[in-house]
């Protein structure tokens, strides 16, 4: 089961009551496949979503939907009301409710805002696996629905982005903190916590990778420098120049030949004299430069 499917399953197990039943039902109605004075139709790939819609319609309007199961995918489960008088009553009530809900949101209850978001997400929402990317989106039928949803989310201090997918319209969030806020408002805080834990884990993992990459780069740099130094010292030795070098350079050269894999710090610790890493590095680099001048 995908992260998105798990989230929808958790939402379907919540039981809204009172004013929140109408808010959640309206969220499902407003973004349903068809919602007009002649027909109401919701299609979904989730049995739980279809069952919840049927329950909310019954509780809010005292009406039973006609349920069918056919095919696979998005339209597998279908809930329909096609009695004109009933559709008109529900549509008329929803139009009045929409005017209060969208335009006067500041007067609405926080719980209703969360309930509306739950209904909306169940019908047209999805969320990517946060282990891969942060992306929550709502795919709606037309530009009007897109603009109304954007307006609503902006009133929740969220910052949605929009795009077009063929003949459909998309409203989405890509910032983890914005998605966390939305999940919290939908009252599925266990998924907010899971998302935060994943984000922390990814942050720690990325930090470890950066440290390992840095250490690997430093190790490579050290090995390459050591190879150049050993090659230069062996050249000076073979050509008879090594023994004539100043004492501090000669002993640094012998120390490097005897310990080709040692770091600068380790060479300093092995030296009979007190010397800093910078000092040891200076001597070894000088040996390389002397060898280069003799080669030329």
PDB file of C-alpha atoms in Angstrom:
ATOM      1  CA  UNK A   1       0.000   0.000   0.000  1.00  0.00           C
ATOM      2  CA  UNK A   2       1.358   3.410  -0.965  1.00  0.00           C
ATOM      3  CA  UNK A   3       1.840   6.304   1.454  1.00  0.00           C
ATOM      4  CA  UNK A   4      -1.092   8.077  -0.214  1.00  0.00           C
ATOM      5  CA  UNK A   5      -3.353   5.022   0.107  1.00  0.00           C
ATOM      6  CA  UNK A   6      -2.451   4.609   3.760  1.00  0.00           C
ATOM      7  CA  UNK A   7      -3.283   8.258   4.414  1.00  0.00           C
ATOM      8  CA  UNK A   8      -6.684   7.966   2.715  1.00  0.00           C
ATOM      9  CA  UNK A   9      -7.415   4.797   4.658  1.00  0.00           C
ATOM     10  CA  UNK A  10      -6.619   6.630   7.920  1.00  0.00           C
ATOM     11  CA  UNK A  11      -8.877   9.554   6.946  1.00  0.00           C
ATOM     12  CA  UNK A  12     -11.759   7.203   6.160  1.00  0.00           C
ATOM     13  CA  UNK A  13     -11.497   5.769   9.673  1.00  0.00           C
ATOM     14  CA  UNK A  14     -12.068   9.187  11.240  1.00  0.00           C
ATOM     15  CA  UNK A  15     -15.668   9.903  12.162  1.00  0.00           C
ATOM     16  CA  UNK A  16     -16.675  13.560  11.700  1.00  0.00           C
ATOM     17  CA  UNK A  17     -19.742  14.770  13.568  1.00  0.00           C
ATOM     18  CA  UNK A  18     -22.064  17.773  13.631  1.00  0.00           C
ATOM     19  CA  UNK A  19     -20.846  20.710  11.526  1.00  0.00           C
ATOM     20  CA  UNK A  20     -17.808  18.744  10.346  1.00  0.00           C
ATOM     21  CA  UNK A  21     -19.989  16.168   8.604  1.00  0.00           C
ATOM     22  CA  UNK A  22     -21.345  18.856   6.281  1.00  0.00           C
ATOM     23  CA  UNK A  23     -17.866  20.316   5.704  1.00  0.00           C
ATOM     24  CA  UNK A  24     -16.351  16.945   4.797  1.00  0.00           C
ATOM     25  CA  UNK A  25     -19.350  15.978   2.689  1.00  0.00           C
ATOM     26  CA  UNK A  26     -19.154  19.304   0.858  1.00  0.00           C
ATOM     27  CA  UNK A  27     -15.459  18.747   0.138  1.00  0.00           C
ATOM     28  CA  UNK A  28     -16.334  15.439  -1.516  1.00  0.00           C
ATOM     29  CA  UNK A  29     -19.325  16.872  -3.387  1.00  0.00           C
ATOM     30  CA  UNK A  30     -17.585  19.968  -4.709  1.00  0.00           C
ATOM     31  CA  UNK A  31     -14.802  17.936  -6.339  1.00  0.00           C
ATOM     32  CA  UNK A  32     -16.892  14.905  -7.329  1.00  0.00           C
ATOM     33  CA  UNK A  33     -16.954  13.671 -10.922  1.00  0.00           C
ATOM     34  CA  UNK A  34     -20.401  15.235 -11.402  1.00  0.00           C
ATOM     35  CA  UNK A  35     -22.212  17.658  -9.136  1.00  0.00           C
ATOM     36  CA  UNK A  36     -25.155  19.571 -10.544  1.00  0.00           C
ATOM     37  CA  UNK A  37     -28.937  19.852 -10.221  1.00  0.00           C
ATOM     38  CA  UNK A  38     -29.545  16.699 -12.248  1.00  0.00           C
ATOM     39  CA  UNK A  39     -26.817  14.287 -11.192  1.00  0.00           C
ATOM     40  CA  UNK A  40     -24.318  13.635  -8.409  1.00  0.00           C
ATOM     41  CA  UNK A  41     -21.628  11.065  -9.111  1.00  0.00           C
ATOM     42  CA  UNK A  42     -18.475  10.186  -7.241  1.00  0.00           C
ATOM     43  CA  UNK A  43     -15.938   7.707  -8.601  1.00  0.00           C
ATOM     44  CA  UNK A  44     -12.944   6.381  -6.725  1.00  0.00           C
ATOM     45  CA  UNK A  45     -10.509   3.493  -6.613  1.00  0.00           C
ATOM     46  CA  UNK A  46     -10.928   3.240  -2.829  1.00  0.00           C
ATOM     47  CA  UNK A  47     -13.812   1.291  -1.325  1.00  0.00           C
ATOM     48  CA  UNK A  48     -13.465   3.190   1.953  1.00  0.00           C
ATOM     49  CA  UNK A  49     -13.887   6.549   0.191  1.00  0.00           C
ATOM     50  CA  UNK A  50     -17.065   5.365  -1.579  1.00  0.00           C
ATOM     51  CA  UNK A  51     -18.459   3.996   1.673  1.00  0.00           C
ATOM     52  CA  UNK A  52     -17.690   7.227   3.571  1.00  0.00           C
ATOM     53  CA  UNK A  53     -19.336   9.366   0.867  1.00  0.00           C
ATOM     54  CA  UNK A  54     -22.478   7.237   1.034  1.00  0.00           C
ATOM     55  CA  UNK A  55     -22.550   7.560   4.831  1.00  0.00           C
ATOM     56  CA  UNK A  56     -22.066  11.334   4.803  1.00  0.00           C
ATOM     57  CA  UNK A  57     -24.789  11.859   2.168  1.00  0.00           C
ATOM     58  CA  UNK A  58     -27.178   9.793   4.270  1.00  0.00           C
ATOM     59  CA  UNK A  59     -26.292  11.593   7.529  1.00  0.00           C
ATOM     60  CA  UNK A  60     -26.361  15.092   6.036  1.00  0.00           C
ATOM     61  CA  UNK A  61     -29.301  14.828   3.643  1.00  0.00           C
ATOM     62  CA  UNK A  62     -31.168  11.643   4.564  1.00  0.00           C
ATOM     63  CA  UNK A  63     -30.509  10.244   1.082  1.00  0.00           C
ATOM     64  CA  UNK A  64     -29.170   6.888  -0.053  1.00  0.00           C
ATOM     65  CA  UNK A  65     -26.711   6.739  -2.953  1.00  0.00           C
ATOM     66  CA  UNK A  66     -26.756   4.030  -5.595  1.00  0.00           C
ATOM     67  CA  UNK A  67     -23.532   2.038  -5.373  1.00  0.00           C
ATOM     68  CA  UNK A  68     -21.855   0.103  -8.170  1.00  0.00           C
ATOM     69  CA  UNK A  69     -18.517  -1.683  -8.501  1.00  0.00           C
ATOM     70  CA  UNK A  70     -17.016  -2.177 -11.940  1.00  0.00           C
ATOM     71  CA  UNK A  71     -13.652  -2.298 -13.637  1.00  0.00           C
ATOM     72  CA  UNK A  72     -10.403  -1.209 -12.037  1.00  0.00           C
ATOM     73  CA  UNK A  73      -8.573   1.973 -11.097  1.00  0.00           C
ATOM     74  CA  UNK A  74     -10.006   5.413 -10.369  1.00  0.00           C
ATOM     75  CA  UNK A  75     -13.587   4.596 -11.385  1.00  0.00           C
ATOM     76  CA  UNK A  76     -13.878   1.190  -9.771  1.00  0.00           C
ATOM     77  CA  UNK A  77     -16.342   2.329  -7.062  1.00  0.00           C
ATOM     78  CA  UNK A  78     -19.196   4.615  -8.071  1.00  0.00           C
ATOM     79  CA  UNK A  79     -21.768   6.393  -5.890  1.00  0.00           C
ATOM     80  CA  UNK A  80     -24.657   8.027  -7.773  1.00  0.00           C
ATOM     81  CA  UNK A  81     -27.718  10.158  -7.063  1.00  0.00           C
ATOM     82  CA  UNK A  82     -29.729  10.822 -10.224  1.00  0.00           C
ATOM     83  CA  UNK A  83     -33.141  11.786  -8.850  1.00  0.00           C
ATOM     84  CA  UNK A  84     -33.530  15.373 -10.035  1.00  0.00           C
ATOM     85  CA  UNK A  85     -35.483  16.661  -7.022  1.00  0.00           C
ATOM     86  CA  UNK A  86     -32.917  15.267  -4.578  1.00  0.00           C
ATOM     87  CA  UNK A  87     -29.961  16.572  -6.594  1.00  0.00           C
ATOM     88  CA  UNK A  88     -31.514  20.042  -6.748  1.00  0.00           C
ATOM     89  CA  UNK A  89     -32.010  20.092  -2.975  1.00  0.00           C
ATOM     90  CA  UNK A  90     -28.435  19.005  -2.258  1.00  0.00           C
ATOM     91  CA  UNK A  91     -27.006  21.327  -4.915  1.00  0.00           C
ATOM     92  CA  UNK A  92     -29.013  24.312  -3.645  1.00  0.00           C
ATOM     93  CA  UNK A  93     -27.935  23.698  -0.050  1.00  0.00           C
ATOM     94  CA  UNK A  94     -24.301  23.281  -1.129  1.00  0.00           C
ATOM     95  CA  UNK A  95     -24.363  26.516  -3.151  1.00  0.00           C
ATOM     96  CA  UNK A  96     -25.464  28.450  -0.056  1.00  0.00           C
ATOM     97  CA  UNK A  97     -22.925  26.602   2.077  1.00  0.00           C
ATOM     98  CA  UNK A  98     -20.148  27.280  -0.437  1.00  0.00           C
ATOM     99  CA  UNK A  99     -20.822  31.023  -0.310  1.00  0.00           C
ATOM    100  CA  UNK A 100     -20.339  31.060   3.449  1.00  0.00           C
ATOM    101  CA  UNK A 101     -17.475  28.567   3.443  1.00  0.00           C
ATOM    102  CA  UNK A 102     -15.203  29.967   0.743  1.00  0.00           C
ATOM    103  CA  UNK A 103     -15.917  33.666   1.001  1.00  0.00           C
ATOM    104  CA  UNK A 104     -16.273  33.955   4.738  1.00  0.00           C
ATOM    105  CA  UNK A 105     -13.757  31.384   5.889  1.00  0.00           C
ATOM    106  CA  UNK A 106     -12.479  33.542   8.748  1.00  0.00           C
ATOM    107  CA  UNK A 107     -15.798  32.971  10.488  1.00  0.00           C
ATOM    108  CA  UNK A 108     -15.661  29.192   9.972  1.00  0.00           C
ATOM    109  CA  UNK A 109     -14.504  26.764  12.593  1.00  0.00           C
ATOM    110  CA  UNK A 110     -10.994  25.317  12.372  1.00  0.00           C
ATOM    111  CA  UNK A 111     -12.424  21.818  12.643  1.00  0.00           C
ATOM    112  CA  UNK A 112     -14.620  22.416   9.579  1.00  0.00           C
ATOM    113  CA  UNK A 113     -11.643  23.623   7.566  1.00  0.00           C
ATOM    114  CA  UNK A 114      -9.854  20.375   8.375  1.00  0.00           C
ATOM    115  CA  UNK A 115     -12.947  18.327   7.552  1.00  0.00           C
ATOM    116  CA  UNK A 116     -13.352  20.062   4.186  1.00  0.00           C
ATOM    117  CA  UNK A 117      -9.672  19.344   3.389  1.00  0.00           C
ATOM    118  CA  UNK A 118     -10.154  15.683   4.276  1.00  0.00           C
ATOM    119  CA  UNK A 119     -13.120  15.372   1.911  1.00  0.00           C
ATOM    120  CA  UNK A 120     -11.228  17.188  -0.818  1.00  0.00           C
ATOM    121  CA  UNK A 121      -8.117  15.043  -0.407  1.00  0.00           C
ATOM    122  CA  UNK A 122     -10.134  11.817  -0.507  1.00  0.00           C
ATOM    123  CA  UNK A 123     -11.705  12.763  -3.845  1.00  0.00           C
ATOM    124  CA  UNK A 124      -8.892  14.490  -5.746  1.00  0.00           C
ATOM    125  CA  UNK A 125      -5.759  14.456  -3.575  1.00  0.00           C
ATOM    126  CA  UNK A 126      -2.592  12.385  -3.442  1.00  0.00           C
ATOM    127  CA  UNK A 127       0.768  12.534  -1.692  1.00  0.00           C
ATOM    128  CA  UNK A 128       4.141  11.172  -2.781  1.00  0.00           C
ATOM    129  CA  UNK A 129       6.260   8.910  -0.617  1.00  0.00           C
ATOM    130  CA  UNK A 130       8.190  11.451   1.516  1.00  0.00           C
ATOM    131  CA  UNK A 131      11.229   9.173   1.458  1.00  0.00           C
ATOM    132  CA  UNK A 132      11.517  10.084  -2.228  1.00  0.00           C
ATOM    133  CA  UNK A 133      10.101  13.616  -2.459  1.00  0.00           C
ATOM    134  CA  UNK A 134       7.834  16.114  -0.733  1.00  0.00           C
ATOM    135  CA  UNK A 135       4.784  16.574  -2.957  1.00  0.00           C
ATOM    136  CA  UNK A 136       1.087  16.769  -2.106  1.00  0.00           C
ATOM    137  CA  UNK A 137      -1.380  17.659  -4.843  1.00  0.00           C
ATOM    138  CA  UNK A 138      -5.039  18.070  -5.690  1.00  0.00           C
ATOM    139  CA  UNK A 139      -6.063  17.406  -9.304  1.00  0.00           C
ATOM    140  CA  UNK A 140      -9.358  19.091 -10.192  1.00  0.00           C
ATOM    141  CA  UNK A 141     -11.592  19.327 -13.260  1.00  0.00           C
ATOM    142  CA  UNK A 142     -11.573  23.015 -14.091  1.00  0.00           C
ATOM    143  CA  UNK A 143      -9.947  26.373 -13.482  1.00  0.00           C
ATOM    144  CA  UNK A 144     -12.815  27.514 -11.260  1.00  0.00           C
ATOM    145  CA  UNK A 145     -12.268  24.658  -8.812  1.00  0.00           C
ATOM    146  CA  UNK A 146      -8.535  25.355  -8.922  1.00  0.00           C
ATOM    147  CA  UNK A 147      -8.951  29.034  -8.052  1.00  0.00           C
ATOM    148  CA  UNK A 148     -11.446  28.309  -5.241  1.00  0.00           C
ATOM    149  CA  UNK A 149      -9.109  25.726  -3.689  1.00  0.00           C
ATOM    150  CA  UNK A 150      -6.113  28.053  -3.970  1.00  0.00           C
ATOM    151  CA  UNK A 151      -8.116  30.826  -2.280  1.00  0.00           C
ATOM    152  CA  UNK A 152      -9.070  28.460   0.523  1.00  0.00           C
ATOM    153  CA  UNK A 153      -5.499  27.255   1.097  1.00  0.00           C
ATOM    154  CA  UNK A 154      -4.169  30.813   1.072  1.00  0.00           C
ATOM    155  CA  UNK A 155      -6.610  31.598   3.880  1.00  0.00           C
ATOM    156  CA  UNK A 156      -4.928  28.807   5.846  1.00  0.00           C
ATOM    157  CA  UNK A 157      -1.572  30.602   5.409  1.00  0.00           C
ATOM    158  CA  UNK A 158      -0.397  27.949   2.975  1.00  0.00           C
ATOM    159  CA  UNK A 159       1.351  28.795  -0.282  1.00  0.00           C
ATOM    160  CA  UNK A 160       0.038  26.459  -3.006  1.00  0.00           C
ATOM    161  CA  UNK A 161       1.409  26.316  -6.543  1.00  0.00           C
ATOM    162  CA  UNK A 162      -0.648  25.569  -9.637  1.00  0.00           C
ATOM    163  CA  UNK A 163      -0.103  23.784 -12.941  1.00  0.00           C
ATOM    164  CA  UNK A 164      -2.110  22.190 -15.735  1.00  0.00           C
ATOM    165  CA  UNK A 165      -2.081  18.475 -16.559  1.00  0.00           C
ATOM    166  CA  UNK A 166      -3.641  18.011 -19.972  1.00  0.00           C
ATOM    167  CA  UNK A 167      -7.294  18.991 -19.526  1.00  0.00           C
ATOM    168  CA  UNK A 168      -7.022  18.861 -15.713  1.00  0.00           C
ATOM    169  CA  UNK A 169      -5.823  21.457 -13.198  1.00  0.00           C
ATOM    170  CA  UNK A 170      -3.414  20.892 -10.334  1.00  0.00           C
ATOM    171  CA  UNK A 171      -2.918  22.605  -6.961  1.00  0.00           C
ATOM    172  CA  UNK A 172       0.144  21.394  -5.099  1.00  0.00           C
ATOM    173  CA  UNK A 173       2.533  21.867  -2.177  1.00  0.00           C
ATOM    174  CA  UNK A 174       6.214  20.889  -2.291  1.00  0.00           C
ATOM    175  CA  UNK A 175       7.553  22.287   0.996  1.00  0.00           C
ATOM    176  CA  UNK A 176       7.637  19.737   3.800  1.00  0.00           C
ATOM    177  CA  UNK A 177       6.560  22.221   6.477  1.00  0.00           C
ATOM    178  CA  UNK A 178       3.512  23.217   4.381  1.00  0.00           C
ATOM    179  CA  UNK A 179       2.545  19.572   3.886  1.00  0.00           C
ATOM    180  CA  UNK A 180       2.985  18.963   7.618  1.00  0.00           C
ATOM    181  CA  UNK A 181       0.641  21.874   8.337  1.00  0.00           C
ATOM    182  CA  UNK A 182      -1.970  20.506   5.940  1.00  0.00           C
ATOM    183  CA  UNK A 183      -1.814  17.015   7.460  1.00  0.00           C
ATOM    184  CA  UNK A 184      -2.165  18.483  10.938  1.00  0.00           C
ATOM    185  CA  UNK A 185      -5.226  20.467   9.880  1.00  0.00           C
ATOM    186  CA  UNK A 186      -6.736  17.267   8.438  1.00  0.00           C
ATOM    187  CA  UNK A 187      -6.341  15.743  11.926  1.00  0.00           C
ATOM    188  CA  UNK A 188      -4.006  12.957  10.800  1.00  0.00           C
ATOM    189  CA  UNK A 189      -1.168  14.026  13.070  1.00  0.00           C
ATOM    190  CA  UNK A 190       0.378  10.551  13.064  1.00  0.00           C
ATOM    191  CA  UNK A 191       1.346  11.220   9.444  1.00  0.00           C
ATOM    192  CA  UNK A 192       2.613  14.682  10.351  1.00  0.00           C
ATOM    193  CA  UNK A 193       4.903  13.042  12.892  1.00  0.00           C
ATOM    194  CA  UNK A 194       5.964  10.363  10.395  1.00  0.00           C
ATOM    195  CA  UNK A 195       6.796  13.035   7.827  1.00  0.00           C
ATOM    196  CA  UNK A 196       8.844  14.978  10.382  1.00  0.00           C
ATOM    197  CA  UNK A 197      10.718  11.811  11.399  1.00  0.00           C
ATOM    198  CA  UNK A 198      11.491  11.025   7.760  1.00  0.00           C
ATOM    199  CA  UNK A 199      12.734  14.577   7.240  1.00  0.00           C
ATOM    200  CA  UNK A 200      15.034  14.330  10.278  1.00  0.00           C
ATOM    201  CA  UNK A 201      16.320  10.928   9.141  1.00  0.00           C
ATOM    202  CA  UNK A 202      17.017  12.257   5.636  1.00  0.00           C
ATOM    203  CA  UNK A 203      18.792  15.285   7.087  1.00  0.00           C
ATOM    204  CA  UNK A 204      21.026  13.100   9.275  1.00  0.00           C
ATOM    205  CA  UNK A 205      21.696  10.720   6.371  1.00  0.00           C
ATOM    206  CA  UNK A 206      22.635  13.607   4.090  1.00  0.00           C
ATOM    207  CA  UNK A 207      24.941  15.056   6.744  1.00  0.00           C
ATOM    208  CA  UNK A 208      26.683  11.690   7.180  1.00  0.00           C
ATOM    209  CA  UNK A 209      27.076  11.393   3.409  1.00  0.00           C
ATOM    210  CA  UNK A 210      28.587  14.877   3.231  1.00  0.00           C
ATOM    211  CA  UNK A 211      31.044  14.015   6.001  1.00  0.00           C
ATOM    212  CA  UNK A 212      31.963  10.718   4.332  1.00  0.00           C
ATOM    213  CA  UNK A 213      32.394  12.432   0.979  1.00  0.00           C
ATOM    214  CA  UNK A 214      34.572  15.091   2.572  1.00  0.00           C
ATOM    215  CA  UNK A 215      36.689  12.482   4.361  1.00  0.00           C
ATOM    216  CA  UNK A 216      36.977  10.477   1.155  1.00  0.00           C
ATOM    217  CA  UNK A 217      38.067  13.563  -0.760  1.00  0.00           C
ATOM    218  CA  UNK A 218      40.635  14.403   1.914  1.00  0.00           C
ATOM    219  CA  UNK A 219      41.932  10.826   1.902  1.00  0.00           C
ATOM    220  CA  UNK A 220      42.277  10.890  -1.882  1.00  0.00           C
ATOM    221  CA  UNK A 221      44.113  14.186  -1.666  1.00  0.00           C
ATOM    222  CA  UNK A 222      46.473  12.784   0.997  1.00  0.00           C
ATOM    223  CA  UNK A 223      47.186   9.608  -0.999  1.00  0.00           C
ATOM    224  CA  UNK A 224      47.884  11.562  -4.198  1.00  0.00           C
ATOM    225  CA  UNK A 225      50.224  13.924  -2.356  1.00  0.00           C
ATOM    226  CA  UNK A 226      52.051  11.002  -0.754  1.00  0.00           C
ATOM    227  CA  UNK A 227      52.504   9.288  -4.137  1.00  0.00           C
ATOM    228  CA  UNK A 228      54.026  12.480  -5.609  1.00  0.00           C
ATOM    229  CA  UNK A 229      56.316  12.897  -2.606  1.00  0.00           C
ATOM    230  CA  UNK A 230      57.583   9.292  -2.639  1.00  0.00           C
ATOM    231  CA  UNK A 231      58.221   9.447  -6.385  1.00  0.00           C
ATOM    232  CA  UNK A 232      60.171  12.716  -5.991  1.00  0.00           C
ATOM    233  CA  UNK A 233      62.243  11.387  -3.076  1.00  0.00           C
ATOM    234  CA  UNK A 234      63.105   8.169  -4.933  1.00  0.00           C
ATOM    235  CA  UNK A 235      64.216  10.225  -7.932  1.00  0.00           C
ATOM    236  CA  UNK A 236      66.497  12.348  -5.707  1.00  0.00           C
ATOM    237  CA  UNK A 237      67.873   9.201  -4.102  1.00  0.00           C
ATOM    238  CA  UNK A 238      68.544   7.443  -7.419  1.00  0.00           C
ATOM    239  CA  UNK A 239      70.215  10.510  -8.878  1.00  0.00           C
ATOM    240  CA  UNK A 240      72.428  10.982  -5.813  1.00  0.00           C
ATOM    241  CA  UNK A 241      70.902  14.285  -4.708  1.00  0.00           C
ATOM    242  CA  UNK A 242      69.205  13.119  -1.520  1.00  0.00           C
ATOM    243  CA  UNK A 243      72.257  12.833   0.750  1.00  0.00           C
ATOM    244  CA  UNK A 244      73.379  16.351  -0.133  1.00  0.00           C
ATOM    245  CA  UNK A 245      70.148  18.004   0.983  1.00  0.00           C
ATOM    246  CA  UNK A 246      69.853  19.983   4.242  1.00  0.00           C
ATOM    247  CA  UNK A 247      69.408  17.794   7.290  1.00  0.00           C
ATOM    248  CA  UNK A 248      65.757  18.700   7.919  1.00  0.00           C
ATOM    249  CA  UNK A 249      64.816  17.841   4.324  1.00  0.00           C
ATOM    250  CA  UNK A 250      66.828  14.613   4.342  1.00  0.00           C
ATOM    251  CA  UNK A 251      65.152  13.315   7.524  1.00  0.00           C
ATOM    252  CA  UNK A 252      61.694  14.347   6.237  1.00  0.00           C
ATOM    253  CA  UNK A 253      62.435  12.402   3.031  1.00  0.00           C
ATOM    254  CA  UNK A 254      63.517   9.264   4.915  1.00  0.00           C
ATOM    255  CA  UNK A 255      60.464   9.539   7.170  1.00  0.00           C
ATOM    256  CA  UNK A 256      58.154   9.676   4.147  1.00  0.00           C
ATOM    257  CA  UNK A 257      59.889   6.750   2.372  1.00  0.00           C
ATOM    258  CA  UNK A 258      59.548   4.594   5.473  1.00  0.00           C
ATOM    259  CA  UNK A 259      55.884   5.607   6.011  1.00  0.00           C
ATOM    260  CA  UNK A 260      54.299   6.149   2.569  1.00  0.00           C
ATOM    261  CA  UNK A 261      50.721   5.766   3.882  1.00  0.00           C
ATOM    262  CA  UNK A 262      51.094   8.028   6.920  1.00  0.00           C
ATOM    263  CA  UNK A 263      49.243  11.333   7.187  1.00  0.00           C
ATOM    264  CA  UNK A 264      51.050  14.581   7.940  1.00  0.00           C
ATOM    265  CA  UNK A 265      49.933  14.360  11.547  1.00  0.00           C
ATOM    266  CA  UNK A 266      51.292  10.824  11.848  1.00  0.00           C
ATOM    267  CA  UNK A 267      54.614  11.852  10.285  1.00  0.00           C
ATOM    268  CA  UNK A 268      54.927  14.662  12.835  1.00  0.00           C
ATOM    269  CA  UNK A 269      54.315  12.193  15.652  1.00  0.00           C
ATOM    270  CA  UNK A 270      56.970   9.830  14.217  1.00  0.00           C
ATOM    271  CA  UNK A 271      59.571  12.610  13.872  1.00  0.00           C
ATOM    272  CA  UNK A 272      62.360  12.935  16.429  1.00  0.00           C
ATOM    273  CA  UNK A 273      61.918  16.673  16.474  1.00  0.00           C
ATOM    274  CA  UNK A 274      58.932  18.828  17.350  1.00  0.00           C
ATOM    275  CA  UNK A 275      57.306  19.922  14.098  1.00  0.00           C
ATOM    276  CA  UNK A 276      53.867  21.072  13.022  1.00  0.00           C
ATOM    277  CA  UNK A 277      51.787  19.615  10.201  1.00  0.00           C
ATOM    278  CA  UNK A 278      52.345  22.826   8.267  1.00  0.00           C
ATOM    279  CA  UNK A 279      56.096  22.536   8.759  1.00  0.00           C
ATOM    280  CA  UNK A 280      56.179  18.888   7.671  1.00  0.00           C
ATOM    281  CA  UNK A 281      54.049  19.676   4.614  1.00  0.00           C
ATOM    282  CA  UNK A 282      56.368  22.558   3.686  1.00  0.00           C
ATOM    283  CA  UNK A 283      59.428  20.258   3.752  1.00  0.00           C
ATOM    284  CA  UNK A 284      57.778  17.552   1.683  1.00  0.00           C
ATOM    285  CA  UNK A 285      56.543  20.067  -0.890  1.00  0.00           C
ATOM    286  CA  UNK A 286      60.055  21.503  -1.078  1.00  0.00           C
ATOM    287  CA  UNK A 287      61.417  18.029  -1.837  1.00  0.00           C
ATOM    288  CA  UNK A 288      58.917  17.724  -4.706  1.00  0.00           C
ATOM    289  CA  UNK A 289      59.952  21.110  -6.111  1.00  0.00           C
ATOM    290  CA  UNK A 290      63.659  20.214  -5.892  1.00  0.00           C
ATOM    291  CA  UNK A 291      63.012  16.952  -7.758  1.00  0.00           C
ATOM    292  CA  UNK A 292      61.071  18.801 -10.440  1.00  0.00           C
ATOM    293  CA  UNK A 293      63.895  21.321 -10.906  1.00  0.00           C
ATOM    294  CA  UNK A 294      66.487  18.510 -11.220  1.00  0.00           C
ATOM    295  CA  UNK A 295      64.303  16.641 -13.731  1.00  0.00           C
ATOM    296  CA  UNK A 296      64.126  19.724 -15.918  1.00  0.00           C
TER     297      UNK A 296
END
